[in-house]
mmCIF file of C-alpha atoms in Angstrom:
data_model
loop_
_atom_site.group_PDB
_atom_site.id
_atom_site.type_symbol
_atom_site.label_atom_id
_atom_site.label_comp_id
_atom_site.label_asym_id
_atom_site.label_seq_id
_atom_site.Cartn_x
_atom_site.Cartn_y
_atom_site.Cartn_z
ATOM 1 C CA UNK A 244 56.313 -7.329 -102.834
ATOM 2 C CA UNK A 245 59.386 -6.072 -102.876
ATOM 3 C CA UNK A 246 59.971 -2.167 -104.704
ATOM 4 C CA UNK A 247 63.055 -0.776 -106.100
ATOM 5 C CA UNK A 248 62.919 2.088 -104.078
ATOM 6 C CA UNK A 249 62.961 2.992 -100.306
ATOM 7 C CA UNK A 250 60.418 1.990 -98.051
ATOM 8 C CA UNK A 251 57.015 4.513 -98.203
ATOM 9 C CA UNK A 252 57.824 5.450 -101.295
ATOM 10 C CA UNK A 253 55.068 6.125 -104.243
ATOM 11 C CA UNK A 254 55.802 2.584 -106.686
ATOM 12 C CA UNK A 255 55.907 4.257 -110.273
ATOM 13 C CA UNK A 256 53.537 1.221 -112.536
ATOM 14 C CA UNK A 257 53.393 1.208 -115.993
ATOM 15 C CA UNK A 258 49.826 -0.564 -117.525
ATOM 16 C CA UNK A 259 49.711 -2.486 -120.401
ATOM 17 C CA UNK A 260 53.863 -1.837 -119.866
ATOM 18 C CA UNK A 261 53.186 2.421 -121.183
ATOM 19 C CA UNK A 262 50.500 2.021 -123.234
ATOM 20 C CA UNK A 263 50.686 5.759 -124.598
ATOM 21 C CA UNK A 264 54.595 5.381 -125.981
ATOM 22 C CA UNK A 265 53.028 2.032 -127.648
ATOM 23 C CA UNK A 266 50.767 -0.103 -127.252
ATOM 24 C CA UNK A 267 49.626 -1.858 -124.895
ATOM 25 C CA UNK A 268 51.541 -4.870 -123.341
ATOM 26 C CA UNK A 269 53.377 -5.445 -126.204
ATOM 27 C CA UNK A 270 57.245 -6.344 -126.113
ATOM 28 C CA UNK A 271 57.753 -2.370 -126.811
ATOM 29 C CA UNK A 272 55.867 -0.733 -124.617
ATOM 30 C CA UNK A 273 57.338 -2.845 -122.044
ATOM 31 C CA UNK A 274 60.045 -1.087 -123.133
ATOM 32 C CA UNK A 275 59.221 1.984 -122.542
ATOM 33 C CA UNK A 276 57.764 1.638 -119.355
ATOM 34 C CA UNK A 277 61.285 0.253 -118.583
ATOM 35 C CA UNK A 278 63.447 3.483 -120.195
ATOM 36 C CA UNK A 279 61.141 6.147 -118.188
ATOM 37 C CA UNK A 280 61.544 4.466 -114.869
ATOM 38 C CA UNK A 281 58.926 2.364 -113.750
ATOM 39 C CA UNK A 282 59.593 0.256 -111.174
ATOM 40 C CA UNK A 283 56.610 -2.523 -111.581
ATOM 41 C CA UNK A 284 55.060 -3.001 -114.907
ATOM 42 C CA UNK A 285 51.032 -3.906 -114.992
ATOM 43 C CA UNK A 286 49.753 -6.469 -118.152
ATOM 44 C CA UNK A 287 46.607 -8.194 -118.860
ATOM 45 C CA UNK A 288 46.538 -12.114 -119.143
ATOM 46 C CA UNK A 289 43.560 -13.447 -121.187
ATOM 47 C CA UNK A 290 42.477 -16.611 -122.057
ATOM 48 C CA UNK A 291 41.550 -17.614 -125.638
ATOM 49 C CA UNK A 292 38.172 -18.856 -125.534
ATOM 50 C CA UNK A 293 36.222 -17.615 -123.054
ATOM 51 C CA UNK A 294 36.025 -20.853 -121.312
ATOM 52 C CA UNK A 295 39.371 -19.801 -120.058
ATOM 53 C CA UNK A 296 40.712 -22.916 -122.346
ATOM 54 C CA UNK A 297 43.532 -22.297 -125.584
ATOM 55 C CA UNK A 298 46.072 -20.016 -125.744
ATOM 56 C CA UNK A 299 47.220 -17.755 -122.564
ATOM 57 C CA UNK A 300 47.591 -13.651 -124.234
ATOM 58 C CA UNK A 301 49.009 -10.745 -123.464
ATOM 59 C CA UNK A 302 46.084 -9.277 -124.137
ATOM 60 C CA UNK A 303 43.232 -6.974 -123.043
ATOM 61 C CA UNK A 304 40.094 -8.019 -123.997
ATOM 62 C CA UNK A 305 39.019 -9.755 -126.867
ATOM 63 C CA UNK A 306 38.241 -6.586 -129.795
ATOM 64 C CA UNK A 307 42.339 -6.250 -128.523
ATOM 65 C CA UNK A 308 43.134 -9.971 -129.062
ATOM 66 C CA UNK A 309 41.218 -10.519 -132.788
ATOM 67 C CA UNK A 310 42.908 -6.631 -133.744
ATOM 68 C CA UNK A 311 46.716 -7.999 -133.454
ATOM 69 C CA UNK A 312 48.604 -10.806 -132.957
ATOM 70 C CA UNK A 313 49.296 -10.711 -129.553
ATOM 71 C CA UNK A 314 52.434 -12.169 -127.757
ATOM 72 C CA UNK A 315 51.575 -15.679 -125.357
ATOM 73 C CA UNK A 316 52.062 -15.101 -121.709
ATOM 74 C CA UNK A 317 54.907 -17.444 -122.034
ATOM 75 C CA UNK A 318 56.689 -15.673 -124.645
ATOM 76 C CA UNK A 319 55.644 -12.257 -122.092
ATOM 77 C CA UNK A 320 57.456 -14.184 -119.388
ATOM 78 C CA UNK A 321 60.251 -15.183 -121.166
ATOM 79 C CA UNK A 322 61.314 -12.047 -121.698
ATOM 80 C CA UNK A 323 60.895 -10.033 -118.331
ATOM 81 C CA UNK A 324 63.133 -12.966 -117.243
ATOM 82 C CA UNK A 325 65.608 -10.865 -119.262
ATOM 83 C CA UNK A 326 67.974 -9.479 -116.671
ATOM 84 C CA UNK A 327 67.266 -6.013 -118.049
ATOM 85 C CA UNK A 328 63.701 -6.306 -115.474
ATOM 86 C CA UNK A 329 65.442 -7.040 -112.821
ATOM 87 C CA UNK A 330 64.504 -5.509 -109.991
ATOM 88 C CA UNK A 331 60.650 -4.799 -112.033
ATOM 89 C CA UNK A 332 58.092 -6.215 -110.131
ATOM 90 C CA UNK A 333 54.308 -7.456 -112.463
ATOM 91 C CA UNK A 334 50.621 -6.815 -111.797
ATOM 92 C CA UNK A 335 49.530 -9.664 -113.410
ATOM 93 C CA UNK A 336 46.165 -8.945 -114.545
ATOM 94 C CA UNK A 337 43.260 -11.602 -115.092
ATOM 95 C CA UNK A 338 40.517 -10.508 -117.269
ATOM 96 C CA UNK A 339 38.479 -13.683 -117.177
ATOM 97 C CA UNK A 340 38.946 -16.815 -115.067
ATOM 98 C CA UNK A 341 39.043 -20.593 -116.112
ATOM 99 C CA UNK A 342 42.681 -20.260 -116.294
ATOM 100 C CA UNK A 343 44.466 -19.307 -112.345
ATOM 101 C CA UNK A 344 46.346 -22.704 -112.368
ATOM 102 C CA UNK A 345 48.359 -22.220 -115.570
ATOM 103 C CA UNK A 346 49.015 -19.489 -114.854
ATOM 104 C CA UNK A 347 50.813 -19.764 -111.623
ATOM 105 C CA UNK A 348 52.809 -23.083 -113.242
ATOM 106 C CA UNK A 349 54.351 -20.407 -115.868
ATOM 107 C CA UNK A 350 54.938 -17.574 -113.566
ATOM 108 C CA UNK A 351 56.992 -20.098 -111.554
ATOM 109 C CA UNK A 352 58.512 -21.689 -114.912
ATOM 110 C CA UNK A 353 60.358 -18.883 -115.721
ATOM 111 C CA UNK A 354 61.199 -18.257 -112.434
ATOM 112 C CA UNK A 355 59.034 -14.701 -111.975
ATOM 113 C CA UNK A 356 57.065 -15.937 -109.440
ATOM 114 C CA UNK A 357 58.237 -14.729 -106.273
ATOM 115 C CA UNK A 358 57.868 -10.769 -107.602
ATOM 116 C CA UNK A 359 54.734 -10.833 -109.506
ATOM 117 C CA UNK A 360 51.466 -9.802 -107.635
ATOM 118 C CA UNK A 361 47.949 -11.095 -109.493
ATOM 119 C CA UNK A 362 45.108 -9.307 -109.838
ATOM 120 C CA UNK A 363 41.688 -9.147 -110.566
ATOM 121 C CA UNK A 364 37.700 -8.927 -110.407
ATOM 122 C CA UNK A 365 36.792 -12.026 -110.650
ATOM 123 C CA UNK A 366 35.742 -13.424 -106.936
ATOM 124 C CA UNK A 367 36.251 -17.143 -107.954
ATOM 125 C CA UNK A 368 39.511 -16.743 -109.425
ATOM 126 C CA UNK A 369 40.790 -15.045 -105.377
ATOM 127 C CA UNK A 370 39.309 -17.864 -103.900
ATOM 128 C CA UNK A 371 41.364 -20.539 -105.923
ATOM 129 C CA UNK A 372 44.507 -18.728 -106.433
ATOM 130 C CA UNK A 373 43.901 -17.963 -102.114
ATOM 131 C CA UNK A 374 43.817 -22.095 -100.996
ATOM 132 C CA UNK A 375 45.656 -23.696 -103.023
ATOM 133 C CA UNK A 376 48.821 -20.852 -103.478
ATOM 134 C CA UNK A 377 47.867 -18.647 -100.737
ATOM 135 C CA UNK A 378 52.247 -17.897 -101.472
ATOM 136 C CA UNK A 379 51.125 -15.961 -104.785
ATOM 137 C CA UNK A 380 49.934 -12.295 -103.017
ATOM 138 C CA UNK A 381 46.758 -11.342 -103.968
ATOM 139 C CA UNK A 382 44.747 -8.208 -105.381
ATOM 140 C CA UNK A 383 40.878 -7.121 -105.855
ATOM 141 C CA UNK A 384 39.999 -5.479 -108.564
ATOM 142 C CA UNK A 385 37.568 -2.706 -107.761
ATOM 143 C CA UNK A 386 34.894 -2.212 -110.061
ATOM 144 C CA UNK A 387 34.293 -4.987 -113.078
ATOM 145 C CA UNK A 388 32.639 -2.122 -115.750
ATOM 146 C CA UNK A 389 32.940 -2.610 -119.584
ATOM 147 C CA UNK A 390 32.719 1.846 -120.131
ATOM 148 C CA UNK A 391 32.386 4.422 -117.550
ATOM 149 C CA UNK A 392 28.946 5.776 -116.555
ATOM 150 C CA UNK A 393 29.688 8.822 -115.456
ATOM 151 C CA UNK A 394 30.307 9.535 -119.409
ATOM 152 C CA UNK A 395 26.479 8.653 -120.072
ATOM 153 C CA UNK A 396 24.002 11.078 -119.448
ATOM 154 C CA UNK A 397 21.297 8.948 -118.640
ATOM 155 C CA UNK A 398 23.427 6.667 -115.821
ATOM 156 C CA UNK A 399 25.379 9.685 -114.871
ATOM 157 C CA UNK A 400 22.959 10.682 -112.118
ATOM 158 C CA UNK A 401 22.700 6.850 -110.694
ATOM 159 C CA UNK A 402 26.624 6.541 -111.034
ATOM 160 C CA UNK A 403 26.796 9.258 -108.813
ATOM 161 C CA UNK A 404 24.677 8.031 -106.309
ATOM 162 C CA UNK A 405 26.972 4.000 -106.444
ATOM 163 C CA UNK A 406 29.965 5.651 -105.830
ATOM 164 C CA UNK A 407 28.951 7.283 -102.746
ATOM 165 C CA UNK A 408 28.528 4.551 -101.364
ATOM 166 C CA UNK A 409 31.005 2.678 -102.501
ATOM 167 C CA UNK A 410 33.178 5.327 -100.840
ATOM 168 C CA UNK A 411 32.282 5.221 -97.857
ATOM 169 C CA UNK A 412 31.512 0.966 -98.148
ATOM 170 C CA UNK A 413 34.756 0.149 -99.142
ATOM 171 C CA UNK A 414 37.201 1.231 -96.199
ATOM 172 C CA UNK A 415 36.183 -1.421 -93.521
ATOM 173 C CA UNK A 416 35.168 -3.826 -96.587
ATOM 174 C CA UNK A 417 38.724 -3.528 -98.239
ATOM 175 C CA UNK A 418 40.544 -3.745 -94.866
ATOM 176 C CA UNK A 419 38.121 -7.223 -93.406
ATOM 177 C CA UNK A 420 39.507 -9.502 -95.893
ATOM 178 C CA UNK A 421 42.712 -8.421 -95.738
ATOM 179 C CA UNK A 422 42.809 -9.185 -91.923
ATOM 180 C CA UNK A 423 40.971 -12.300 -93.430
ATOM 181 C CA UNK A 424 43.839 -13.621 -95.454
ATOM 182 C CA UNK A 425 41.541 -12.857 -98.719
ATOM 183 C CA UNK A 426 43.945 -10.449 -100.410
ATOM 184 C CA UNK A 427 46.526 -9.048 -99.374
ATOM 185 C CA UNK A 428 46.023 -5.556 -101.752
ATOM 186 C CA UNK A 429 43.431 -3.516 -103.521
ATOM 187 C CA UNK A 430 43.516 -2.441 -106.902
ATOM 188 C CA UNK A 431 41.316 0.179 -107.511
ATOM 189 C CA UNK A 432 39.709 2.429 -110.226
ATOM 190 C CA UNK A 433 41.482 6.741 -108.849
ATOM 191 C CA UNK A 434 38.001 7.958 -108.264
ATOM 192 C CA UNK A 435 37.722 4.989 -105.380
ATOM 193 C CA UNK A 436 40.147 6.011 -103.514
ATOM 194 C CA UNK A 437 39.862 8.755 -100.265
ATOM 195 C CA UNK A 438 42.206 8.886 -97.432
ATOM 196 C CA UNK A 439 40.053 7.132 -95.522
ATOM 197 C CA UNK A 440 40.365 3.754 -97.683
ATOM 198 C CA UNK A 441 44.249 4.320 -97.999
ATOM 199 C CA UNK A 442 44.593 4.529 -93.991
ATOM 200 C CA UNK A 443 42.559 1.646 -93.546
ATOM 201 C CA UNK A 444 44.137 -0.178 -95.692
ATOM 202 C CA UNK A 445 47.533 0.953 -94.150
ATOM 203 C CA UNK A 446 46.738 0.379 -90.909
ATOM 204 C CA UNK A 447 44.975 -3.847 -92.268
ATOM 205 C CA UNK A 448 48.992 -4.181 -93.748
ATOM 206 C CA UNK A 449 47.307 -4.509 -96.883
ATOM 207 C CA UNK A 450 48.390 -2.578 -99.816
ATOM 208 C CA UNK A 451 46.306 -0.197 -102.186
ATOM 209 C CA UNK A 452 47.124 0.734 -105.875
ATOM 210 C CA UNK A 453 45.518 2.993 -108.148
ATOM 211 C CA UNK A 454 44.478 3.010 -111.694
ATOM 212 C CA UNK A 455 44.423 4.538 -114.471
ATOM 213 C CA UNK A 456 46.068 7.925 -113.344
ATOM 214 C CA UNK A 457 47.525 9.632 -116.397
ATOM 215 C CA UNK A 458 47.854 13.223 -114.929
ATOM 216 C CA UNK A 459 49.947 14.217 -113.180
ATOM 217 C CA UNK A 460 48.155 16.857 -110.603
ATOM 218 C CA UNK A 461 46.053 13.128 -109.760
ATOM 219 C CA UNK A 462 49.155 11.342 -108.957
ATOM 220 C CA UNK A 463 50.556 13.729 -106.552
ATOM 221 C CA UNK A 464 47.531 14.538 -104.847
ATOM 222 C CA UNK A 465 46.897 10.027 -104.175
ATOM 223 C CA UNK A 466 50.915 9.721 -103.787
ATOM 224 C CA UNK A 467 49.913 12.087 -100.515
ATOM 225 C CA UNK A 468 46.907 10.659 -99.826
ATOM 226 C CA UNK A 469 49.249 7.919 -98.505
ATOM 227 C CA UNK A 470 48.315 4.430 -101.558
ATOM 228 C CA UNK A 471 51.310 2.127 -102.173
ATOM 229 C CA UNK A 472 51.509 2.715 -106.213
ATOM 230 C CA UNK A 473 50.182 4.262 -109.123
ATOM 231 C CA UNK A 474 49.632 2.576 -112.182
ATOM 232 C CA UNK A 475 50.114 5.068 -115.207
ATOM 233 C CA UNK A 476 49.674 4.752 -118.936
ATOM 234 C CA UNK A 477 52.118 7.140 -119.792
ATOM 235 C CA UNK A 478 55.312 7.040 -117.509
ATOM 236 C CA UNK A 479 56.894 10.200 -118.289
ATOM 237 C CA UNK A 480 53.805 11.797 -115.634
ATOM 238 C CA UNK A 481 55.996 10.290 -112.301
ATOM 239 C CA UNK A 482 58.896 12.730 -113.322
#
């Protein structure tokens, strides 16, 4: 991956484009992200059916897809192939598994395969993509969760213990996966990121992206830790 900014500079990543400016995973949101100077745009890809078949959609989940008429992946990639997006890199987040090959084929068809980082929580997808398409950069996305356990009083206390354990174990686990060639990057919730994690991934030759950060002071703190990039719903916060 090669950003538009000088080496070592924080990569500014728009989450779903610019979800706090315009509805995410839409052309309007992507345009807003571009207008506010992002280096990368992250968007979601979901299959129409949960077995991985059907149309590929730009949607975060099935509720999102049902509430609007989402763009198809083909429409989205054709949009990004326009010259106005030249130099903008893409994080393609696969929400489920079973359609990895179709995504890669579509990326090649639109001439975007050399500008992407594919991220996913799905271990099977990481294994398939690394084995069949080793030239495509991959990011392991963590954690897999449908809701924030810290917001529920019944799950908050055990969640803190789990969070503490994961933060201690993750640096060596992620760095070892990078050294073994299983992944190229880690895309992690900001609560999991520590200076030790950033240092371990940097020494292993990988990249570290923090999601989803909608606070300017936290963006500054993560940059000081040495993350590669920060993913935000509001690219205006990057200044």
